[in-house]
Tab-separated table of C-alpha atoms and ligand atoms in Angstrom:
chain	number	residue	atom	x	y	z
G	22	UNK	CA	49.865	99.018	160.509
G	23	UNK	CA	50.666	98.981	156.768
G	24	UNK	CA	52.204	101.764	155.042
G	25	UNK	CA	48.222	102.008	153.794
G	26	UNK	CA	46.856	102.541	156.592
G	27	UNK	CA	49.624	105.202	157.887
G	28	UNK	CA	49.362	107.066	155.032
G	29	UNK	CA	45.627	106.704	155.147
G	30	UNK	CA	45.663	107.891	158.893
G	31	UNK	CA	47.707	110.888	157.944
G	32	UNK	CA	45.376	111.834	155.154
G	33	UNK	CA	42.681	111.638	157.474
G	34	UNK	CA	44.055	113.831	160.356
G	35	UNK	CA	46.150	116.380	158.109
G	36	UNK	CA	44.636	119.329	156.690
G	37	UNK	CA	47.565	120.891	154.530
G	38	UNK	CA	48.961	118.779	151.457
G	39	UNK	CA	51.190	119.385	148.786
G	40	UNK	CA	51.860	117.136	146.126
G	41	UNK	CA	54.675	116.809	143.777
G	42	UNK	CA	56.118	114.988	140.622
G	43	UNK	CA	59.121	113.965	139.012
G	44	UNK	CA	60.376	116.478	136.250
G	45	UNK	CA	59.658	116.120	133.108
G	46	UNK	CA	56.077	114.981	134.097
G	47	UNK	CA	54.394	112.136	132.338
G	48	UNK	CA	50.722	110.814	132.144
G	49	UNK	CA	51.414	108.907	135.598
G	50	UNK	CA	52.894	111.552	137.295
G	51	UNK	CA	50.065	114.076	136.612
G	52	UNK	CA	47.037	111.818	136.220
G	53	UNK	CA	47.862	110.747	139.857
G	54	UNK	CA	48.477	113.835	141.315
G	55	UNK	CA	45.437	115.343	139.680
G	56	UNK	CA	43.499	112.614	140.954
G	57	UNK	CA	44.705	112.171	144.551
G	58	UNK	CA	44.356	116.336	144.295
G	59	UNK	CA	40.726	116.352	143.436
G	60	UNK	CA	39.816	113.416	145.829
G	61	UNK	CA	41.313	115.186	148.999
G	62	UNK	CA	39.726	118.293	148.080
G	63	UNK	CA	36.803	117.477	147.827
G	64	UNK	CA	37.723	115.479	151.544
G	65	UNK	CA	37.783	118.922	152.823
G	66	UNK	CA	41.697	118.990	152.626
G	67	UNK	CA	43.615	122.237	151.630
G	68	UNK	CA	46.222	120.805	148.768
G	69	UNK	CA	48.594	122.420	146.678
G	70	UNK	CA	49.705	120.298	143.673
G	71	UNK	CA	53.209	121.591	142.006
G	72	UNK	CA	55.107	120.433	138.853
G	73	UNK	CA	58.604	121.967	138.004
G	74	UNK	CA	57.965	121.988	134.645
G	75	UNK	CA	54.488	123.679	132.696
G	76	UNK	CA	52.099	120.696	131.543
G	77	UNK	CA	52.112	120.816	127.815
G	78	UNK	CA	49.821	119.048	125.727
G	79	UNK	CA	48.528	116.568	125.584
G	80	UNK	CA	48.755	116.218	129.735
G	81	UNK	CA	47.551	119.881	129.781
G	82	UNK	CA	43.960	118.551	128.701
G	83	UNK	CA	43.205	116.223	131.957
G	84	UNK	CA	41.039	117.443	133.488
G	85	UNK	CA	41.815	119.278	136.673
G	86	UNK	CA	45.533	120.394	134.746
G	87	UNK	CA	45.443	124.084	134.608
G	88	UNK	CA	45.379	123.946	138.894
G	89	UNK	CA	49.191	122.719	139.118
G	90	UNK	CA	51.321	125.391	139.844
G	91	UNK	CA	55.243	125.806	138.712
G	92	UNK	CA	56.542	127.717	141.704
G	93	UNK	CA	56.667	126.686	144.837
G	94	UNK	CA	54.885	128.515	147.671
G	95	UNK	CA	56.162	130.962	150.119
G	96	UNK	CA	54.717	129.487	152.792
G	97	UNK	CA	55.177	126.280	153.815
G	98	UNK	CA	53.438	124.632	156.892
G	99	UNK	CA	51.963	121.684	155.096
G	100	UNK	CA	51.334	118.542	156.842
G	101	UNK	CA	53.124	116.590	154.606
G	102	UNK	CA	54.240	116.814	150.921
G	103	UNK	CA	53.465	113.634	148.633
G	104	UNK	CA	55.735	112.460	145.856
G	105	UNK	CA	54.279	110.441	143.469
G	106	UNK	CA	56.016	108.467	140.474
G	107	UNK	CA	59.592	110.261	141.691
G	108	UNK	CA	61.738	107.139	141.862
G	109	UNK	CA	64.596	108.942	143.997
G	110	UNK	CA	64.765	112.172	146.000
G	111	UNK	CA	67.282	113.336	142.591
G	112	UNK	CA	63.975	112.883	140.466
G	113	UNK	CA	62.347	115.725	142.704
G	114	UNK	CA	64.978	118.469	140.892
G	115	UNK	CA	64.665	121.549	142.394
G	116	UNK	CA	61.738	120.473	144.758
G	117	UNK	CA	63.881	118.122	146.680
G	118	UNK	CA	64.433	121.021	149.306
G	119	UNK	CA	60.856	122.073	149.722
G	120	UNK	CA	60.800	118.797	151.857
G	121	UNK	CA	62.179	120.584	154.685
G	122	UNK	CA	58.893	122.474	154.857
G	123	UNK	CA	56.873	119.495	155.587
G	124	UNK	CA	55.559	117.765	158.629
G	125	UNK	CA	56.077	114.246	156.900
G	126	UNK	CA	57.256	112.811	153.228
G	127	UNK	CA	54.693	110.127	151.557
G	128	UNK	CA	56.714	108.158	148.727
G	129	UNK	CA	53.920	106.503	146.801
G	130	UNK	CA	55.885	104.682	143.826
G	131	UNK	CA	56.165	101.788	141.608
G	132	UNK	CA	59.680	102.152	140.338
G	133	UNK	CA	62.249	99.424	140.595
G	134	UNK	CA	65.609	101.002	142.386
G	135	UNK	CA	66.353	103.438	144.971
G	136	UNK	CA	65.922	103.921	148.185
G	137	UNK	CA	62.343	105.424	149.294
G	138	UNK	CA	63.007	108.388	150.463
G	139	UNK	CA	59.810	109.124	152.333
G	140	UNK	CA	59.093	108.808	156.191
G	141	UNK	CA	56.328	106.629	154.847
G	142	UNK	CA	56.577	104.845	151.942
G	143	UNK	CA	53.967	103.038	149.329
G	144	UNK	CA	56.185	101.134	146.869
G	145	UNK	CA	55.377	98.090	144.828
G	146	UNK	CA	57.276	97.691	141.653
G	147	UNK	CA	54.599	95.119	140.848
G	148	UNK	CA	52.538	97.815	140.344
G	149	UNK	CA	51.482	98.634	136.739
G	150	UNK	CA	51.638	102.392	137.500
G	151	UNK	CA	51.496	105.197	140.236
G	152	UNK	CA	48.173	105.497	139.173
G	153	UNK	CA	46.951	101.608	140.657
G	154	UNK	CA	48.918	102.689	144.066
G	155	UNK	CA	46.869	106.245	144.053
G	156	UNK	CA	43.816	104.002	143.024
G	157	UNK	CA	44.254	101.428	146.121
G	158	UNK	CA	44.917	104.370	148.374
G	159	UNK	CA	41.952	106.169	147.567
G	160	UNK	CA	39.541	103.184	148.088
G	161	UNK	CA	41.414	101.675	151.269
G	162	UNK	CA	41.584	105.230	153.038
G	163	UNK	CA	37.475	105.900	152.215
G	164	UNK	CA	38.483	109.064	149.936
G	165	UNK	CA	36.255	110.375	147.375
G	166	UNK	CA	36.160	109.112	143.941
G	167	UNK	CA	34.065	111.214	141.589
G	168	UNK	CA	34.411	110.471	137.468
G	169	UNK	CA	36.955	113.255	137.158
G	170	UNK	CA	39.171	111.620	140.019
G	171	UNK	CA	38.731	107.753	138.254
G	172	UNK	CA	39.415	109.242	134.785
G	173	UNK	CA	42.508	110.541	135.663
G	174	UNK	CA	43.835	107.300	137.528
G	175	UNK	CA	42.667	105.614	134.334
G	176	UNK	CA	44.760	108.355	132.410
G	177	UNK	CA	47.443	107.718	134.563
G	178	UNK	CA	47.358	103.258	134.256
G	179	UNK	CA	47.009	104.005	130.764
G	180	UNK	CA	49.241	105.767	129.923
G	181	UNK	CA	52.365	104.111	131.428
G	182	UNK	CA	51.221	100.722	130.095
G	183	UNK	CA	50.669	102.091	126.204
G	184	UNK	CA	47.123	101.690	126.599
G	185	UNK	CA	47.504	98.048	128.499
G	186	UNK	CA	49.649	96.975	126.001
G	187	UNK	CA	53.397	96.885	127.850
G	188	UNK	CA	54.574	93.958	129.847
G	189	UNK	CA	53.411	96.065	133.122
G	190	UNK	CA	50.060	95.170	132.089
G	191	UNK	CA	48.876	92.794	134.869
G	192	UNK	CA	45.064	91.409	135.602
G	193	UNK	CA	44.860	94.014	138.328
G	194	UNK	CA	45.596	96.815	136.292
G	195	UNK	CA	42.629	95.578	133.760
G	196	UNK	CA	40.157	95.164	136.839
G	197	UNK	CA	41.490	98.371	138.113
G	198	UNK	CA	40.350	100.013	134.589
G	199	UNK	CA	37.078	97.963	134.745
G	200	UNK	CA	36.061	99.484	138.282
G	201	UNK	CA	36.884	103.044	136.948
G	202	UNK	CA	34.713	102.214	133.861
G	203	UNK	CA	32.237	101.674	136.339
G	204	UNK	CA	33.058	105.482	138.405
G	205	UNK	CA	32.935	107.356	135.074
G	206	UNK	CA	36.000	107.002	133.478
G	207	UNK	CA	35.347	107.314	129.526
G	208	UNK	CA	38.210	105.312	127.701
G	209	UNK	CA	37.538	107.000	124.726
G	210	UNK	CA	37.354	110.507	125.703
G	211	UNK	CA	40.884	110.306	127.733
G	212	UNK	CA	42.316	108.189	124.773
G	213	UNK	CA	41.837	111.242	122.864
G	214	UNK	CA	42.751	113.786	124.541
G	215	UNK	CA	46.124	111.957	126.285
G	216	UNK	CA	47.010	109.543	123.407
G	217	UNK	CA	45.732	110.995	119.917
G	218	UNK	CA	45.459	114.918	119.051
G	219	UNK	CA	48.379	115.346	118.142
G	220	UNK	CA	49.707	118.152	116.094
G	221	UNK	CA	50.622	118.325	112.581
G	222	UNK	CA	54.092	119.600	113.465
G	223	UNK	CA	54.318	116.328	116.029
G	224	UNK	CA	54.267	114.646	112.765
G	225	UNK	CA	56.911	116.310	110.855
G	226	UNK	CA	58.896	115.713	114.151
G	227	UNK	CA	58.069	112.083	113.747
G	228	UNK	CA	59.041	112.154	109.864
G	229	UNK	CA	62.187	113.460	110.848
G	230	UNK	CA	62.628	111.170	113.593
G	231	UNK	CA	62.297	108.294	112.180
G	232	UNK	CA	64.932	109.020	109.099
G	233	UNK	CA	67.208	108.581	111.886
G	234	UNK	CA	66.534	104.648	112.901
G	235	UNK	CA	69.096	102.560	112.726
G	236	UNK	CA	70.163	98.876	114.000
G	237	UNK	CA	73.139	98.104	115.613
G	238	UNK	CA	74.499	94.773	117.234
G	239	UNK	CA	73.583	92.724	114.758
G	240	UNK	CA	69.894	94.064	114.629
G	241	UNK	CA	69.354	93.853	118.158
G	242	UNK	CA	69.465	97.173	118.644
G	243	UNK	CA	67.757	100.346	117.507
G	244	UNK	CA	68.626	104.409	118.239
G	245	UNK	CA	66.534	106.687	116.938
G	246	UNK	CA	68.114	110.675	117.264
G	247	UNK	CA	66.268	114.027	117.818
G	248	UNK	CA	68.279	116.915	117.656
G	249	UNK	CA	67.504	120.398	118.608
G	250	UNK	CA	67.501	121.447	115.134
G	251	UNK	CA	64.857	118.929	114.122
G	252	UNK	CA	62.848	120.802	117.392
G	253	UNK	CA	63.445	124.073	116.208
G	254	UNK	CA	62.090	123.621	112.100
G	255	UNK	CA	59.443	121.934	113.349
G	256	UNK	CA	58.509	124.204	115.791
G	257	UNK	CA	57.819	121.323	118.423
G	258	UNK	CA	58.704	120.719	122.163
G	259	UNK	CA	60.226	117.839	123.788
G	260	UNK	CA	57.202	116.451	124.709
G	261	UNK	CA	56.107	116.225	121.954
G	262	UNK	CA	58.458	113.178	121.369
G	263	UNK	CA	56.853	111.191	124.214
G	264	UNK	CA	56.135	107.585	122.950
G	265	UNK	CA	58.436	108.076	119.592
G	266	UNK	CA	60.887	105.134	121.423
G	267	UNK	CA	58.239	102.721	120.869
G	268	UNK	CA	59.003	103.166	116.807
G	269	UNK	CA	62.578	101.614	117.143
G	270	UNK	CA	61.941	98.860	119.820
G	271	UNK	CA	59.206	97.538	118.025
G	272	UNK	CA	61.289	97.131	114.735
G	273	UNK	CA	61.152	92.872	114.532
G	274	UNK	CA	64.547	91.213	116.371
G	275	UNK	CA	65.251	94.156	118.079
G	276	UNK	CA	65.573	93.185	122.017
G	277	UNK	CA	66.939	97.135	122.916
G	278	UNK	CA	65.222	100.539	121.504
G	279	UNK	CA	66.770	103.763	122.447
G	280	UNK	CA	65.820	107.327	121.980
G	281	UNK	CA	68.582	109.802	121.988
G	282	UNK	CA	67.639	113.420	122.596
G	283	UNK	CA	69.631	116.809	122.401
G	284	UNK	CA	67.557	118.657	125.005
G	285	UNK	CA	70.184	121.630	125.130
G	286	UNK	CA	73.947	122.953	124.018
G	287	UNK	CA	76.003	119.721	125.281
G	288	UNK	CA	72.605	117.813	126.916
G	289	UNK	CA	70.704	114.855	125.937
G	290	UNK	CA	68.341	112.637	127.535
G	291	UNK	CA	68.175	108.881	126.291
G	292	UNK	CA	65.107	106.840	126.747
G	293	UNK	CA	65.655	103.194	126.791
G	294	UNK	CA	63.145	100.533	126.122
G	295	UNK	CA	63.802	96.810	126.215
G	296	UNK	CA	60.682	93.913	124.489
G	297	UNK	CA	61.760	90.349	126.398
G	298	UNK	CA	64.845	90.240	128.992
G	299	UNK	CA	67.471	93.548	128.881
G	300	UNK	CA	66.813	95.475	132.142
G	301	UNK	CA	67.434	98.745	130.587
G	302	UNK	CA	66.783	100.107	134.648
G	303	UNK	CA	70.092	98.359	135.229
G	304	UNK	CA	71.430	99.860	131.633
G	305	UNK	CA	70.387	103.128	132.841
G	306	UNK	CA	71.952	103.049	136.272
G	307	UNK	CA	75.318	102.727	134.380
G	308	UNK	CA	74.894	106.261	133.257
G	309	UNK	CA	73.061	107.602	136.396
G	310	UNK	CA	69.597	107.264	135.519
G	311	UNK	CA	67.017	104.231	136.099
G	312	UNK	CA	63.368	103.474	135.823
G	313	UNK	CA	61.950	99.861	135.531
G	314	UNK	CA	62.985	96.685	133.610
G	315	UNK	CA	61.496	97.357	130.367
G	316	UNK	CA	61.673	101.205	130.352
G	317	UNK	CA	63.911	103.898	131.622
G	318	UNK	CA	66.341	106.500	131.138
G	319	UNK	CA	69.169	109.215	131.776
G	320	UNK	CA	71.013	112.076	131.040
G	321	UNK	CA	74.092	112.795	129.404
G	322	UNK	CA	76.554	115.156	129.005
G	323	UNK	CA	78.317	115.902	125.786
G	324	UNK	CA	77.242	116.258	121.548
G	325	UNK	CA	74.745	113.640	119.877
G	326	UNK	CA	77.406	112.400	118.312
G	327	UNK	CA	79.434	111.289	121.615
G	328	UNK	CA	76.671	110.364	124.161
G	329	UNK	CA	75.658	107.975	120.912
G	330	UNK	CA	78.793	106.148	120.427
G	331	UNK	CA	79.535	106.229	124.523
G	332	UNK	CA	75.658	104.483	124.955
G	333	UNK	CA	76.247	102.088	122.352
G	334	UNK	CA	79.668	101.218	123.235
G	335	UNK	CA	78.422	100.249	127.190
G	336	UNK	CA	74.797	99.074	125.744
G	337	UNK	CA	77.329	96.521	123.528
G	338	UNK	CA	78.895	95.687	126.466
G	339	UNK	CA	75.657	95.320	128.455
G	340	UNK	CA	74.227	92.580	126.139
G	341	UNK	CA	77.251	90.328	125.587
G	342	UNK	CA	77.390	90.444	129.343
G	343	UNK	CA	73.489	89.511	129.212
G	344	UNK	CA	72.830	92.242	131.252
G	345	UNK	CA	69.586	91.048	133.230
S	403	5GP	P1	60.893	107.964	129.595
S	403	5GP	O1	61.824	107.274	128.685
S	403	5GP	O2	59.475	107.781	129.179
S	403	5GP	O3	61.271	109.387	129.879
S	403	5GP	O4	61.025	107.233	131.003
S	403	5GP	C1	60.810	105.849	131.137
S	403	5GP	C2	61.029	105.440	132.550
S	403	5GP	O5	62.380	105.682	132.920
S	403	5GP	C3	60.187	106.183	133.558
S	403	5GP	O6	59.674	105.229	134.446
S	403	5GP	C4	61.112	107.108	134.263
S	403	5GP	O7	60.811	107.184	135.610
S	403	5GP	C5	62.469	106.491	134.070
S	403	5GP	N1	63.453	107.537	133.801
S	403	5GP	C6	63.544	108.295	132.703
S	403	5GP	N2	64.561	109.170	132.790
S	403	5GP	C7	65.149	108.963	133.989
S	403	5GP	C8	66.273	109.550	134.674
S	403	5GP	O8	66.942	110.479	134.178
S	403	5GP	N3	66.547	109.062	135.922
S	403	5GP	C9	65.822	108.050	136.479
S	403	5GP	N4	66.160	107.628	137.705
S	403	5GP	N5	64.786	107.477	135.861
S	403	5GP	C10	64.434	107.917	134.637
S	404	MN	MN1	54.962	105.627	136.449
């Protein structure tokens, strides 16, 4: 049997679910857990979808959002506990233990490194998304599919390919999005509410932002900073940053964009984006963190000031040594 069909067979006979996320939550994380949510609901299934962080906008207007809880529940007894978009067991955070609790562990993934984790495991880092592997498993297990289930696995493709834009853009991913088309999805309604409406104050974040660019390594490449203070006049949250990387790695010649955040006293987290060959994944793993080829991340101890020079100083390294 393929992992599929296990994980289809397990559907089928379970009754309890609960699915899970990485932290910090993105459009793929949420738009496939809303989605695979919905569709096993409305299979008859008791599920229980949990994020350890609150949704804030824009993911907070999906449809289906305001049902994921923060805490986990007191009782456990579910059949088995699905982690979608997680990467590694250390992406789960605090959630990691809450496995103990279930019959079985689905891994349903599309990220590059790690082991899976899962006593079953869906992983194809050909995938464009989460979202495609949520998408296949819906249609090869017989599940539901209403409009609100296909416009959030169309929320979920689009958003982790910019709007079928990024390298992980792949035929399959556009016929994917046709078919949804065809269940109900509305491009332009979840275009709007998960990429546009932003705030005014996401804007003055941006402003700030992006007096911060600037090139190093001979142009080819670009940090942008965010600092708490810029956070805190603006009155924004960290998610309200999302996509603000894209600013510096699309600045012509530049092969490497980073983002450097100060997410608390001594904290950042770096997102790392790469345009034709850099595996930032393999950058990232350096520092403890990963993701896929052309985008990931990781965390770092220290001021703005030091994780800056430390990334640039390995990053440096990284390229002369053509890090593929
Ligand atoms: P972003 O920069 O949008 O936060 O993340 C881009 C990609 O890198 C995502 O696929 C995400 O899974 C991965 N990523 C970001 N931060 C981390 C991290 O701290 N650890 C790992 N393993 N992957 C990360
Ligand atoms: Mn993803």
């Amino acid at each position: 049997m393929s992992p599929s069909d296990e994980i289809a067979s397990v559907l089928a006979q379970g009754k309890r679910f609960l699915l899970v996320t990485h932290k910090d939550p993105d459009g793929d994380g949420i738009g496939s857990m809303l989605a695979l949510g919905r569709s096993l609901t409305h299979a008859g299934k008791d599920v229980l979808l949990l994020a350890q962080d609150p949704i804030h906008p824009p993911l907070n207007s999906l449809k289906g959002a305001h049902r994921i809880a923060q805490a986990p529940p007191a009782r456990g007894n579910f059949d088995a506990l699905l982690a979608l978009d997680c990467a590694e067991r250390s992406r789960l955070g605090e959630f990691a233990h809450i496995m103990k609790d279930c019959g079985l562990v689905i891994d349903i993934d599309h990220h590059l490194m790690g082991e899976p984790f899962g006593d079953l495991n869906l992983i194809d880092p050909e995938c464009s998304s989460t979202g495609e592997l949520v998408f296949r498993l819906i249609e090869e297990a017989g599940l539901p599919m209403d409009s609100d289930v296909a416009g959030n696995i169309f929320a979920a493709i689009q958003t982790d390919t910019g709007s079928f834009r990024y390298s992980n853009t792949t035929p399959e991913a556009l016929r994917i999005a046709a078919t949804l088309m065809e269940r109900g999805a509305d491009p332009w309604e979840i275009s709007n509410k998960v990429m546009h409406g932003h705030s005014l104050a996401r804007l003055k974040l941006l402003e700030m932002a992006l007096s911060t660019v600037e090139l190093h390594h001979g142009g080819k490449i670009s940090t942008m900073i965010l600092s708490r203070e810029m956070f805190e006049e603006t009155g924004t949250l960290q998610s309200d940053s999302e996509r603000f990387v894209d600013y510096p790695r699309f600045i012509r010649g530049v092969e490497l964009g980073a983002l450097i955040r100060e997410t608390g006293q001594y904290d950042c987290k770096i997102s790392l984006r790469s345009n034709r060959w850099l595996n930032v994944a393999s950058l990232a793993s350096r520092f403890g963190g990963g993701g896929h080829a052309r985008a990931a991340g990781f965390e770092a101890q220290g001021s703005l000031e030091d994780v800056k020079e430390n990334f640039l100083m390995e990053a440096g390294r990284f390229f002369d040594g053509k890090g593929g």
